[in-house]
Structure formats: C-alpha cells, structure tokens
Short mmCIF file of C-alpha atoms in Angstrom, two decimals:
data_model
loop_
_atom_site.label_atom_id
_atom_site.label_comp_id
_atom_site.label_asym_id
_atom_site.label_seq_id
_atom_site.Cartn_x
_atom_site.Cartn_y
_atom_site.Cartn_z
CA MET A 1328 -62.47 43.29 113.39
CA GLY A 1329 -65.86 43.54 115.03
CA SER A 1330 -67.17 44.24 118.51
CA GLN A 1331 -66.90 40.66 119.84
CA GLN A 1332 -63.15 40.23 120.16
CA SER A 1333 -61.32 38.01 122.64
CA PRO A 1334 -59.83 37.67 125.21
CA ILE A 1335 -61.69 39.71 127.82
CA ASN A 1336 -61.54 40.58 131.50
CA LEU A 1337 -64.03 38.25 133.24
CA ARG A 1338 -66.11 40.26 135.71
CA ASP A 1339 -69.70 41.29 136.31
CA ALA A 1340 -71.02 38.00 134.93
CA VAL A 1341 -74.69 37.07 134.92
CA VAL A 1342 -75.19 33.88 136.94
CA VAL A 1343 -77.36 31.45 134.98
CA PRO A 1344 -78.93 28.51 136.83
CA ARG A 1345 -78.26 25.16 135.13
CA LEU A 1346 -75.63 26.66 132.78
CA ALA A 1347 -73.24 23.87 133.82
CA GLU A 1348 -75.66 21.33 132.32
CA GLN A 1349 -74.99 22.76 128.85
CA LEU A 1350 -71.35 21.59 128.86
CA ASP A 1351 -70.23 17.99 128.33
CA VAL A 1352 -66.46 17.44 127.91
CA ARG A 1353 -65.36 14.04 126.57
CA TRP A 1354 -61.58 14.04 126.73
CA ARG A 1355 -59.17 11.16 127.34
CA ALA A 1356 -55.43 10.64 127.60
CA ASP A 1357 -53.98 10.54 124.10
CA GLN A 1358 -50.93 10.92 121.90
CA PHE A 1359 -50.45 14.33 120.29
CA SER A 1360 -48.22 15.54 117.50
CA ALA A 1361 -46.69 18.93 118.21
CA ARG A 1362 -45.21 21.37 115.75
CA GLU A 1363 -44.63 25.04 115.38
CA GLU A 1364 -47.22 26.60 113.10
CA GLY A 1365 -47.79 30.19 112.00
CA HIS A 1366 -49.05 31.41 115.37
CA GLY A 1367 -46.97 29.21 117.69
CA TRP A 1368 -46.82 25.59 118.83
CA ARG A 1369 -49.95 23.46 118.34
CA PHE A 1370 -50.63 20.01 119.76
CA ARG A 1371 -52.88 17.99 117.42
CA PRO A 1372 -54.61 14.89 118.83
CA ARG A 1373 -54.29 11.48 117.24
CA GLY A 1374 -57.68 10.35 118.59
CA GLU A 1375 -61.10 11.95 118.78
CA HIS A 1376 -62.07 14.25 121.64
CA VAL A 1377 -65.46 15.96 121.82
CA VAL A 1378 -67.12 18.84 123.61
CA CYS A 1379 -70.87 19.35 123.55
CA LEU A 1380 -72.07 22.87 124.30
CA GLY A 1381 -75.75 23.72 124.28
CA GLY A 1382 -76.58 20.64 122.18
CA GLN A 1383 -73.87 21.34 119.57
CA GLN A 1384 -70.98 18.90 119.17
CA PHE A 1385 -67.42 20.09 118.47
CA ARG A 1386 -64.28 18.00 117.79
CA LEU A 1387 -60.87 18.86 119.24
CA ASP A 1388 -58.60 20.39 116.61
CA ASN A 1389 -55.63 21.51 118.72
CA LEU A 1390 -54.26 22.48 122.11
CA HIS A 1391 -52.01 25.44 122.67
CA PHE A 1392 -50.83 27.55 125.56
CA HIS A 1393 -50.43 31.24 126.37
CA ARG A 1394 -48.13 32.65 129.03
CA PRO A 1395 -49.24 34.72 130.88
CA SER A 1396 -52.95 34.03 130.50
CA GLU A 1397 -54.98 35.79 127.84
CA HIS A 1398 -58.21 36.05 129.87
CA TRP A 1399 -58.10 38.14 133.01
CA VAL A 1400 -60.23 37.63 136.10
CA ARG A 1401 -61.38 40.82 137.82
CA GLY A 1402 -58.48 42.82 136.38
CA ARG A 1403 -55.67 40.29 136.87
CA SER A 1404 -53.97 37.87 134.53
CA ARG A 1405 -52.98 34.35 135.59
CA GLY A 1406 -49.70 32.50 135.08
CA ALA A 1407 -50.67 30.58 131.93
CA GLU A 1408 -53.72 29.43 129.98
CA MET A 1409 -54.46 26.37 127.86
CA HIS A 1410 -56.80 26.66 124.88
CA ALA A 1411 -58.48 23.47 123.67
CA VAL A 1412 -59.83 24.52 120.27
CA HIS A 1413 -62.81 22.46 119.10
CA LEU A 1414 -64.37 22.94 115.66
CA ARG A 1415 -67.54 22.03 113.80
CA ALA A 1416 -68.50 22.83 110.26
CA ASP A 1417 -72.15 22.79 109.30
CA ASP A 1418 -73.33 25.77 107.29
CA GLU A 1419 -70.28 27.68 108.50
CA LEU A 1420 -67.20 27.09 110.61
CA ARG A 1421 -67.80 27.50 114.36
CA ALA A 1422 -65.46 26.94 117.29
CA CYS A 1423 -65.80 26.16 120.96
CA VAL A 1424 -62.65 26.94 122.91
CA VAL A 1425 -62.31 25.52 126.39
CA ALA A 1426 -59.82 27.71 128.26
CA VAL A 1427 -58.16 26.47 131.43
CA PHE A 1428 -55.88 28.51 133.68
CA VAL A 1429 -52.67 26.57 134.25
CA ASP A 1430 -50.47 26.56 137.36
CA LEU A 1431 -46.94 25.64 136.32
CA GLY A 1432 -45.55 25.11 139.82
CA GLU A 1433 -41.81 24.82 140.21
CA PRO A 1434 -39.54 24.52 137.17
CA GLY A 1435 -38.19 21.04 136.54
CA PRO A 1436 -35.67 19.37 134.26
CA SER A 1437 -36.56 19.31 130.60
CA GLU A 1438 -35.19 18.21 127.28
CA GLY A 1439 -36.88 21.21 125.66
CA LYS A 1440 -38.99 19.09 123.34
CA PRO A 1441 -42.78 18.78 123.43
CA PRO A 1442 -44.27 15.72 125.12
CA SER A 1443 -46.14 13.34 122.83
CA GLY A 1444 -48.57 12.02 125.43
CA ILE A 1445 -50.96 14.32 127.29
CA ASP A 1446 -53.43 13.27 129.98
CA LEU A 1447 -56.14 15.65 128.85
CA PRO A 1448 -58.68 14.81 131.61
CA ALA A 1449 -56.03 15.78 134.18
CA LEU A 1450 -56.02 19.27 132.63
CA PHE A 1451 -59.78 19.76 133.07
CA PRO A 1452 -60.72 21.21 136.47
CA ASP A 1453 -63.85 20.59 138.46
CA GLY A 1454 -66.06 23.54 139.15
CA GLY A 1455 -67.76 26.33 137.32
CA PHE A 1456 -66.99 28.39 134.26
CA HIS A 1457 -67.64 31.64 132.43
CA ARG A 1458 -69.21 31.61 128.99
CA TYR A 1459 -69.36 34.26 126.26
CA GLU A 1460 -69.30 34.72 122.49
CA GLY A 1461 -66.08 36.04 121.01
CA SER A 1462 -63.27 35.60 118.55
CA LEU A 1463 -60.13 33.65 117.87
CA THR A 1464 -57.14 35.30 119.56
CA THR A 1465 -54.73 34.63 116.67
CA GLY A 1466 -54.85 34.87 112.89
CA GLU A 1467 -57.73 36.82 111.44
CA PHE A 1468 -59.49 37.10 114.84
CA ASP A 1469 -62.69 35.67 113.35
CA GLU A 1470 -65.73 36.12 115.61
CA ILE A 1471 -66.79 32.46 115.49
CA VAL A 1472 -65.98 31.27 119.02
CA SER A 1473 -68.15 30.16 121.90
CA TRP A 1474 -65.78 30.52 124.86
CA VAL A 1475 -65.88 28.38 127.98
CA VAL A 1476 -63.34 29.68 130.52
CA MET A 1477 -62.98 27.40 133.53
CA ASP A 1478 -62.89 29.14 136.91
CA ARG A 1479 -60.37 26.94 138.71
CA PRO A 1480 -56.76 26.51 137.60
CA VAL A 1481 -55.14 23.11 137.18
CA GLN A 1482 -51.68 22.05 138.28
CA VAL A 1483 -49.57 20.60 135.45
CA ASP A 1484 -47.95 17.47 136.91
CA ASP A 1485 -46.10 16.41 133.75
CA ALA A 1486 -42.61 17.97 134.10
CA ALA A 1487 -41.97 17.88 130.34
CA LEU A 1488 -45.25 19.65 129.52
CA ARG A 1489 -44.68 22.16 132.33
CA ALA A 1490 -41.21 23.02 131.00
CA PHE A 1491 -42.45 23.20 127.42
CA ILE A 1492 -45.21 25.66 128.37
CA ARG A 1493 -42.67 27.82 130.22
CA THR A 1494 -40.41 28.09 127.17
CA HIS A 1495 -42.74 27.79 124.15
CA ALA A 1496 -46.14 29.24 125.09
CA ASP A 1497 -47.66 31.86 122.80
CA HIS A 1498 -47.65 35.46 123.96
CA PRO A 1499 -51.09 36.70 125.02
CA ARG A 1500 -53.25 39.01 122.97
CA PRO A 1501 -54.23 42.13 124.96
CA VAL A 1502 -57.60 42.10 126.71
CA GLN A 1503 -60.38 43.43 124.47
CA PRO A 1504 -63.49 45.49 125.39
CA VAL A 1505 -66.57 43.47 126.38
CA ASN A 1506 -68.80 46.00 124.57
CA ARG A 1507 -72.46 44.99 124.61
CA ARG A 1508 -71.92 41.28 125.23
CA PHE A 1509 -73.23 39.27 128.14
CA VAL A 1510 -70.75 37.22 130.13
CA LEU A 1511 -72.49 34.25 131.76
CA ALA A 1512 -71.34 32.24 134.77
CA THR A 1513 -72.38 29.02 136.45
CA GLY A 1514 -74.09 29.41 139.83
#
C-alpha cells in the first residue's frame, strides 16, 4: 500500500473556482442485478451510465453501500455512504468513484431482498463536492481512484433499498492519512 489510501477525513480543502464544471454525471433510473461478491453486495447496472471528470469519461461498473460512512467530514462519520464505481481502461485501469452520503430515515418494512430497480438520479444530490486522488477501499486497495465526494446527503425514499442498506451494507474501512495530497472543494 502506498501513501494515497482511501477513505479520508475531509477537512482543510482548497477551494477551486470552477471545479464543479469538471464533473458531468449522466445517470438514469435503471434495472440492476444485485449479488454478494467477495467484498459485499454489488449492484450492477443493466444499462449504461457515465460520469465525465476533467474531460475523461468513465462507465458505471457497480453501486455499493457502506454503513456507517467511510469518508468523514471534519472528524465525524455519517450514517451511510453510497459508492458509484465508474471505470475506464485506456493504457491502464482507472476509476472515478462518486460517493454520496445517504440518510436512511426511519426503518420500514422489507422482504430482505435487494431491489432490482434504482432511481439513480434521485440518489445524486445538488450542491458541491470534495475531490482527491486515492485508492479503492476494498480488495487490493489499488491507488487508481479519482474520488468525488458529494457534500450534501440524500434521503433514500425507496423503502426496500433503505432496508437493504441497513442490513447488507459493507463495513467501512478506517480513515487513512491524507499525507501530502491536496483535497479540493467546489466554491
């Protein structure tokens, strides 16, 4: 493991004018297949979803959830966090992970099985974000990730998804040192 591990505690960010213009999220409601894989449950999209970051295009590979959140904000974790893992392979594999803090609200009835349909745009909040270079938080912890961590949490309205996150979310990896990295923020 190197010196750019994730997750981190988001604080002391450098505000960058026009940083928000570098992010273009193209998600839509879709059907997902869910199954338990080596590191936990993964939702794989049936359709194509894209994120453009700094002129680079990434395709959605999977969604997964951590409870409590992996990223901290000024020394505090949040209730849960969604990771939308986007990949591109040119000369080497690179990832862009869009992380969204999730508010689970009140527990509701559930059948305990993962929902097949997810309204992905409803899980993307308005507002700013933090950006930094880091690693995957599972597996080999490869340092190949451009992280976009949204500032505002979203409320999960789908009772089945809310219940599934409560019972099947991955455990968080401990917060890692920032070291000599810059953490950027929208203005």
